[in-house]
Amino acid sequence: MNAFRNLAAVAAITWLAAVPAQAVDLHSVTFAQFTQQGTDKIAQYANTGIGNTLQIAESPAFFTVNAYGVPGSYPSVMEMQAASSALITSVGPQFEQAGWAGFIKFGDGANFLTANFANATFSFDANGGSASLISTDPADTILYSSNFLNLPGFDFRNFALAFTGLTPPFTVAANGFGSDFNANVAGSFAGSAVPEPSGWLMMLAGFGCIGLATRRRTTVQAIAA
């Protein structure tokens, strides 16, 4: 029994030591969310004739911290600049526009969060009243920076922005790009970190020790019986 406990303890310590503290959670962590303050339609989607642009200019927003910082909702100023030169495509009952690149920034004297991205996809519902902008690593490029949050070196990153109350409702213009609209917006930012290959090997070795100890214990009990 004591031998089993000792081996199990060694295995557990080996596993924890091998995996960095910020890389223990293998699942996506939503570390920040935001909602706009007030009911003004702060997002402006425009047709330039050679593509579409999206702009949010220093609009008040609540920046909510869920992880990697002091939890809470902080008054913030939101900025966003993005563009795409891709044509709108029809995907079932929805419309999509790929190739969005730009930045999203929150701050209020401090840089709460900046997300630089490329290759995000806009999806519009069939009725034209709502839309979403979604980006996910590793297919897309997303970089997070903050002097307010202690963000780990995420292996995967993603964000999702929801646009509601599109006015006027979304349509496809004659030039194949999206028509102009204003909208409300909210969204979330997430990331995930995984152990490095050496960490996985140490973790598997630790579990192997536990399995060996369990088998030895079973064998000893069988002989004693």
mmCIF file of C-alpha atoms in Angstrom:
data_model
loop_
_atom_site.group_PDB
_atom_site.id
_atom_site.type_symbol
_atom_site.label_atom_id
_atom_site.label_comp_id
_atom_site.label_asym_id
_atom_site.label_seq_id
_atom_site.Cartn_x
_atom_site.Cartn_y
_atom_site.Cartn_z
ATOM 1 C CA MET A 1 0.000 0.000 0.000
ATOM 2 C CA ASN A 2 2.748 2.450 0.946
ATOM 3 C CA ALA A 3 4.682 1.623 -2.209
ATOM 4 C CA PHE A 4 1.590 2.312 -4.286
ATOM 5 C CA ARG A 5 0.976 5.649 -2.586
ATOM 6 C CA ASN A 6 4.589 6.680 -3.049
ATOM 7 C CA LEU A 7 4.591 5.813 -6.732
ATOM 8 C CA ALA A 8 1.269 7.566 -7.287
ATOM 9 C CA ALA A 9 2.551 10.680 -5.520
ATOM 10 C CA VAL A 10 5.734 10.683 -7.584
ATOM 11 C CA ALA A 11 3.726 10.275 -10.774
ATOM 12 C CA ALA A 12 1.377 13.114 -9.878
ATOM 13 C CA ILE A 13 4.247 15.443 -8.953
ATOM 14 C CA THR A 14 6.068 14.503 -12.171
ATOM 15 C CA TRP A 15 2.974 15.373 -14.211
ATOM 16 C CA LEU A 16 2.370 18.726 -12.500
ATOM 17 C CA ALA A 17 6.031 19.681 -12.756
ATOM 18 C CA ALA A 18 6.114 18.844 -16.445
ATOM 19 C CA VAL A 19 3.108 20.997 -17.389
ATOM 20 C CA PRO A 20 3.492 24.782 -16.976
ATOM 21 C CA ALA A 21 0.866 26.382 -14.725
ATOM 22 C CA GLN A 22 -0.624 28.339 -17.611
ATOM 23 C CA ALA A 23 -0.856 25.258 -19.811
ATOM 24 C CA VAL A 24 -2.780 22.889 -17.536
ATOM 25 C CA ASP A 25 -6.208 23.762 -18.952
ATOM 26 C CA LEU A 26 -6.446 22.090 -22.343
ATOM 27 C CA HIS A 27 -9.819 23.635 -23.169
ATOM 28 C CA SER A 28 -10.640 27.021 -24.642
ATOM 29 C CA VAL A 29 -10.860 29.733 -21.994
ATOM 30 C CA THR A 30 -13.059 32.772 -22.605
ATOM 31 C CA PHE A 31 -10.937 35.358 -20.844
ATOM 32 C CA ALA A 32 -12.710 38.568 -21.927
ATOM 33 C CA GLN A 33 -16.102 39.712 -23.136
ATOM 34 C CA PHE A 34 -17.550 43.055 -24.064
ATOM 35 C CA THR A 35 -20.885 44.785 -24.506
ATOM 36 C CA GLN A 36 -21.451 48.271 -25.778
ATOM 37 C CA GLN A 37 -22.749 50.990 -23.502
ATOM 38 C CA GLY A 38 -26.036 52.491 -24.604
ATOM 39 C CA THR A 39 -28.204 51.605 -27.587
ATOM 40 C CA ASP A 40 -26.449 53.578 -30.359
ATOM 41 C CA LYS A 41 -25.501 51.479 -33.373
ATOM 42 C CA ILE A 42 -21.763 51.872 -33.022
ATOM 43 C CA ALA A 43 -20.608 49.551 -35.854
ATOM 44 C CA GLN A 44 -20.517 50.971 -39.382
ATOM 45 C CA TYR A 45 -20.228 48.499 -42.272
ATOM 46 C CA ALA A 46 -19.608 50.250 -45.598
ATOM 47 C CA ASN A 47 -19.318 49.376 -49.294
ATOM 48 C CA THR A 48 -16.290 51.087 -50.875
ATOM 49 C CA GLY A 49 -16.791 49.766 -54.396
ATOM 50 C CA ILE A 50 -13.677 47.584 -54.122
ATOM 51 C CA GLY A 51 -14.657 45.804 -50.919
ATOM 52 C CA ASN A 52 -16.167 46.433 -47.504
ATOM 53 C CA THR A 53 -14.925 48.175 -44.381
ATOM 54 C CA LEU A 54 -15.986 47.937 -40.734
ATOM 55 C CA GLN A 55 -15.387 50.760 -38.294
ATOM 56 C CA ILE A 56 -16.085 51.432 -34.619
ATOM 57 C CA ALA A 57 -14.662 54.776 -33.529
ATOM 58 C CA GLU A 58 -13.896 55.261 -29.817
ATOM 59 C CA SER A 59 -17.273 54.029 -28.629
ATOM 60 C CA PRO A 60 -18.057 53.360 -24.942
ATOM 61 C CA ALA A 61 -18.103 49.667 -24.015
ATOM 62 C CA PHE A 62 -17.981 47.483 -20.917
ATOM 63 C CA PHE A 63 -14.880 45.277 -20.944
ATOM 64 C CA THR A 64 -15.413 42.212 -18.744
ATOM 65 C CA VAL A 65 -12.441 40.216 -17.428
ATOM 66 C CA ASN A 66 -13.074 36.512 -16.796
ATOM 67 C CA ALA A 67 -9.510 35.172 -16.514
ATOM 68 C CA TYR A 68 -5.821 36.219 -16.430
ATOM 69 C CA GLY A 69 -6.676 39.433 -14.602
ATOM 70 C CA VAL A 70 -8.785 40.886 -11.804
ATOM 71 C CA PRO A 71 -12.357 39.750 -12.596
ATOM 72 C CA GLY A 72 -14.812 42.542 -13.164
ATOM 73 C CA SER A 73 -16.484 44.802 -15.708
ATOM 74 C CA TYR A 74 -14.508 47.892 -16.662
ATOM 75 C CA PRO A 75 -15.692 50.985 -18.557
ATOM 76 C CA SER A 76 -13.686 51.111 -21.763
ATOM 77 C CA VAL A 77 -13.382 52.778 -25.139
ATOM 78 C CA MET A 78 -13.673 50.445 -28.120
ATOM 79 C CA GLU A 79 -12.061 50.946 -31.514
ATOM 80 C CA MET A 80 -12.187 48.719 -34.561
ATOM 81 C CA GLN A 81 -10.874 48.999 -38.106
ATOM 82 C CA ALA A 82 -11.195 46.116 -40.564
ATOM 83 C CA ALA A 83 -11.634 45.489 -44.275
ATOM 84 C CA SER A 84 -12.218 42.734 -46.817
ATOM 85 C CA SER A 85 -12.007 42.674 -50.602
ATOM 86 C CA ALA A 86 -13.783 39.313 -50.906
ATOM 87 C CA LEU A 87 -17.129 39.013 -52.658
ATOM 88 C CA ILE A 88 -20.204 37.842 -50.763
ATOM 89 C CA THR A 89 -20.998 34.157 -51.230
ATOM 90 C CA SER A 90 -24.213 32.269 -50.548
ATOM 91 C CA VAL A 91 -23.907 29.349 -48.099
ATOM 92 C CA GLY A 92 -27.303 27.682 -47.667
ATOM 93 C CA PRO A 93 -29.648 30.182 -46.047
ATOM 94 C CA GLN A 94 -26.747 32.453 -45.071
ATOM 95 C CA PHE A 95 -24.318 34.796 -46.778
ATOM 96 C CA GLU A 96 -20.603 34.840 -46.008
ATOM 97 C CA GLN A 97 -17.669 37.134 -46.653
ATOM 98 C CA ALA A 98 -14.135 35.899 -45.964
ATOM 99 C CA GLY A 99 -10.777 37.648 -45.809
ATOM 100 C CA TRP A 100 -11.422 40.189 -43.052
ATOM 101 C CA ALA A 101 -8.271 41.723 -41.557
ATOM 102 C CA GLY A 102 -7.822 44.497 -39.018
ATOM 103 C CA PHE A 103 -7.738 45.179 -35.286
ATOM 104 C CA ILE A 104 -10.033 45.462 -32.275
ATOM 105 C CA LYS A 105 -8.888 47.575 -29.352
ATOM 106 C CA PHE A 106 -10.187 48.283 -25.849
ATOM 107 C CA GLY A 107 -8.690 50.775 -23.458
ATOM 108 C CA ASP A 108 -9.242 53.579 -20.996
ATOM 109 C CA GLY A 109 -5.845 55.000 -20.244
ATOM 110 C CA ALA A 110 -4.541 51.419 -20.292
ATOM 111 C CA ASN A 111 -4.477 48.919 -23.130
ATOM 112 C CA PHE A 112 -7.046 46.418 -21.844
ATOM 113 C CA LEU A 113 -6.773 44.309 -24.997
ATOM 114 C CA THR A 114 -5.743 44.617 -28.633
ATOM 115 C CA ALA A 115 -6.575 41.838 -31.091
ATOM 116 C CA ASN A 116 -4.905 41.973 -34.507
ATOM 117 C CA PHE A 117 -6.409 39.504 -36.939
ATOM 118 C CA ALA A 118 -6.493 38.309 -40.550
ATOM 119 C CA ASN A 119 -8.790 35.953 -42.457
ATOM 120 C CA ALA A 120 -11.854 36.369 -40.253
ATOM 121 C CA THR A 121 -15.260 35.507 -41.732
ATOM 122 C CA PHE A 122 -18.456 37.563 -41.667
ATOM 123 C CA SER A 123 -21.686 35.546 -41.706
ATOM 124 C CA PHE A 124 -25.076 37.168 -42.318
ATOM 125 C CA ASP A 125 -28.427 35.556 -41.590
ATOM 126 C CA ALA A 126 -30.994 35.005 -44.321
ATOM 127 C CA ASN A 127 -33.221 37.837 -43.103
ATOM 128 C CA GLY A 128 -30.359 40.327 -42.980
ATOM 129 C CA GLY A 129 -31.092 41.410 -39.406
ATOM 130 C CA SER A 130 -28.006 39.982 -37.675
ATOM 131 C CA ALA A 131 -24.449 38.945 -38.442
ATOM 132 C CA SER A 132 -21.293 37.572 -36.816
ATOM 133 C CA LEU A 133 -17.565 38.001 -37.316
ATOM 134 C CA ILE A 134 -15.640 34.906 -36.246
ATOM 135 C CA SER A 135 -11.961 34.040 -36.349
ATOM 136 C CA THR A 136 -10.164 30.909 -35.120
ATOM 137 C CA ASP A 137 -6.505 29.871 -35.038
ATOM 138 C CA PRO A 138 -4.643 28.181 -36.591
ATOM 139 C CA ALA A 139 -6.481 28.731 -39.905
ATOM 140 C CA ASP A 140 -6.629 32.463 -39.174
ATOM 141 C CA THR A 141 -4.004 34.732 -37.666
ATOM 142 C CA ILE A 142 -4.915 36.299 -34.309
ATOM 143 C CA LEU A 143 -2.513 38.104 -31.994
ATOM 144 C CA TYR A 144 -3.478 39.343 -28.529
ATOM 145 C CA SER A 145 -1.620 42.017 -26.584
ATOM 146 C CA SER A 146 -2.464 43.638 -23.258
ATOM 147 C CA ASN A 147 -0.783 45.535 -20.424
ATOM 148 C CA PHE A 148 -3.845 44.930 -18.266
ATOM 149 C CA LEU A 149 -4.110 41.126 -18.501
ATOM 150 C CA ASN A 150 -1.419 38.526 -17.895
ATOM 151 C CA LEU A 151 -2.142 36.523 -21.040
ATOM 152 C CA PRO A 152 -0.255 33.248 -21.553
ATOM 153 C CA GLY A 153 1.303 32.253 -24.855
ATOM 154 C CA PHE A 154 -1.865 30.740 -26.308
ATOM 155 C CA ASP A 155 -1.430 27.987 -28.871
ATOM 156 C CA PHE A 156 -4.926 28.649 -30.211
ATOM 157 C CA ARG A 157 -6.949 31.864 -30.252
ATOM 158 C CA ASN A 158 -10.449 32.777 -31.293
ATOM 159 C CA PHE A 159 -13.015 35.509 -31.021
ATOM 160 C CA ALA A 160 -16.659 35.953 -31.954
ATOM 161 C CA LEU A 161 -18.464 39.244 -32.465
ATOM 162 C CA ALA A 162 -22.246 39.406 -32.795
ATOM 163 C CA PHE A 163 -23.893 42.228 -34.721
ATOM 164 C CA THR A 164 -27.583 42.844 -34.144
ATOM 165 C CA GLY A 165 -30.200 45.310 -35.301
ATOM 166 C CA LEU A 166 -28.633 45.782 -38.738
ATOM 167 C CA THR A 167 -30.086 48.996 -40.166
ATOM 168 C CA PRO A 168 -30.953 48.768 -42.971
ATOM 169 C CA PRO A 169 -31.057 44.947 -43.168
ATOM 170 C CA PHE A 170 -28.108 43.349 -44.944
ATOM 171 C CA THR A 171 -28.308 42.816 -48.709
ATOM 172 C CA VAL A 172 -25.791 42.045 -51.445
ATOM 173 C CA ALA A 173 -25.064 45.064 -53.624
ATOM 174 C CA ALA A 174 -24.868 44.949 -57.416
ATOM 175 C CA ASN A 175 -21.053 44.927 -57.286
ATOM 176 C CA GLY A 176 -21.072 41.705 -55.224
ATOM 177 C CA PHE A 177 -20.046 43.295 -51.932
ATOM 178 C CA GLY A 178 -22.246 43.898 -48.904
ATOM 179 C CA SER A 179 -24.533 46.893 -48.647
ATOM 180 C CA ASP A 180 -24.044 49.586 -46.002
ATOM 181 C CA PHE A 181 -25.508 49.140 -42.509
ATOM 182 C CA ASN A 182 -25.070 50.232 -38.908
ATOM 183 C CA ALA A 183 -25.391 47.771 -36.000
ATOM 184 C CA ASN A 184 -25.040 47.068 -32.297
ATOM 185 C CA VAL A 185 -22.192 44.766 -31.278
ATOM 186 C CA ALA A 186 -21.013 42.485 -28.469
ATOM 187 C CA GLY A 187 -18.469 39.687 -28.342
ATOM 188 C CA SER A 188 -15.921 37.500 -26.602
ATOM 189 C CA PHE A 189 -12.250 36.539 -26.835
ATOM 190 C CA ALA A 190 -10.773 33.148 -25.997
ATOM 191 C CA GLY A 191 -7.603 31.120 -26.171
ATOM 192 C CA SER A 192 -6.186 27.770 -25.156
ATOM 193 C CA ALA A 193 -2.746 26.517 -24.209
ATOM 194 C CA VAL A 194 -1.562 22.901 -24.358
ATOM 195 C CA PRO A 195 1.480 21.150 -22.868
ATOM 196 C CA GLU A 196 4.574 20.954 -25.016
ATOM 197 C CA PRO A 197 5.552 17.511 -26.413
ATOM 198 C CA SER A 198 7.994 16.952 -23.529
ATOM 199 C CA GLY A 199 5.178 17.679 -21.097
ATOM 200 C CA TRP A 200 2.960 15.073 -22.738
ATOM 201 C CA LEU A 201 5.756 12.478 -22.504
ATOM 202 C CA MET A 202 6.297 13.163 -18.807
ATOM 203 C CA MET A 203 2.553 13.036 -18.188
ATOM 204 C CA LEU A 204 2.237 9.671 -19.969
ATOM 205 C CA ALA A 205 5.218 8.349 -18.012
ATOM 206 C CA GLY A 206 3.531 9.418 -14.787
ATOM 207 C CA PHE A 207 0.319 7.632 -15.676
ATOM 208 C CA GLY A 208 2.400 4.576 -16.624
ATOM 209 C CA CYS A 209 3.871 4.528 -13.114
ATOM 210 C CA ILE A 210 0.387 4.642 -11.611
ATOM 211 C CA GLY A 211 -0.746 1.777 -13.839
ATOM 212 C CA LEU A 212 2.284 -0.336 -12.938
ATOM 213 C CA ALA A 213 1.777 0.287 -9.243
ATOM 214 C CA THR A 214 -1.902 -0.648 -9.506
ATOM 215 C CA ARG A 215 -1.058 -3.922 -11.297
ATOM 216 C CA ARG A 216 1.619 -4.821 -8.711
ATOM 217 C CA ARG A 217 -0.825 -4.127 -5.903
ATOM 218 C CA THR A 218 -3.446 -6.389 -7.502
ATOM 219 C CA THR A 219 -0.873 -9.164 -7.963
ATOM 220 C CA VAL A 220 0.297 -8.934 -4.339
ATOM 221 C CA GLN A 221 -3.286 -9.115 -3.070
ATOM 222 C CA ALA A 222 -3.987 -12.160 -5.250
ATOM 223 C CA ILE A 223 -0.903 -14.013 -3.903
ATOM 224 C CA ALA A 224 -1.746 -13.148 -0.332
ATOM 225 C CA ALA A 225 -5.263 -14.497 -0.780
#
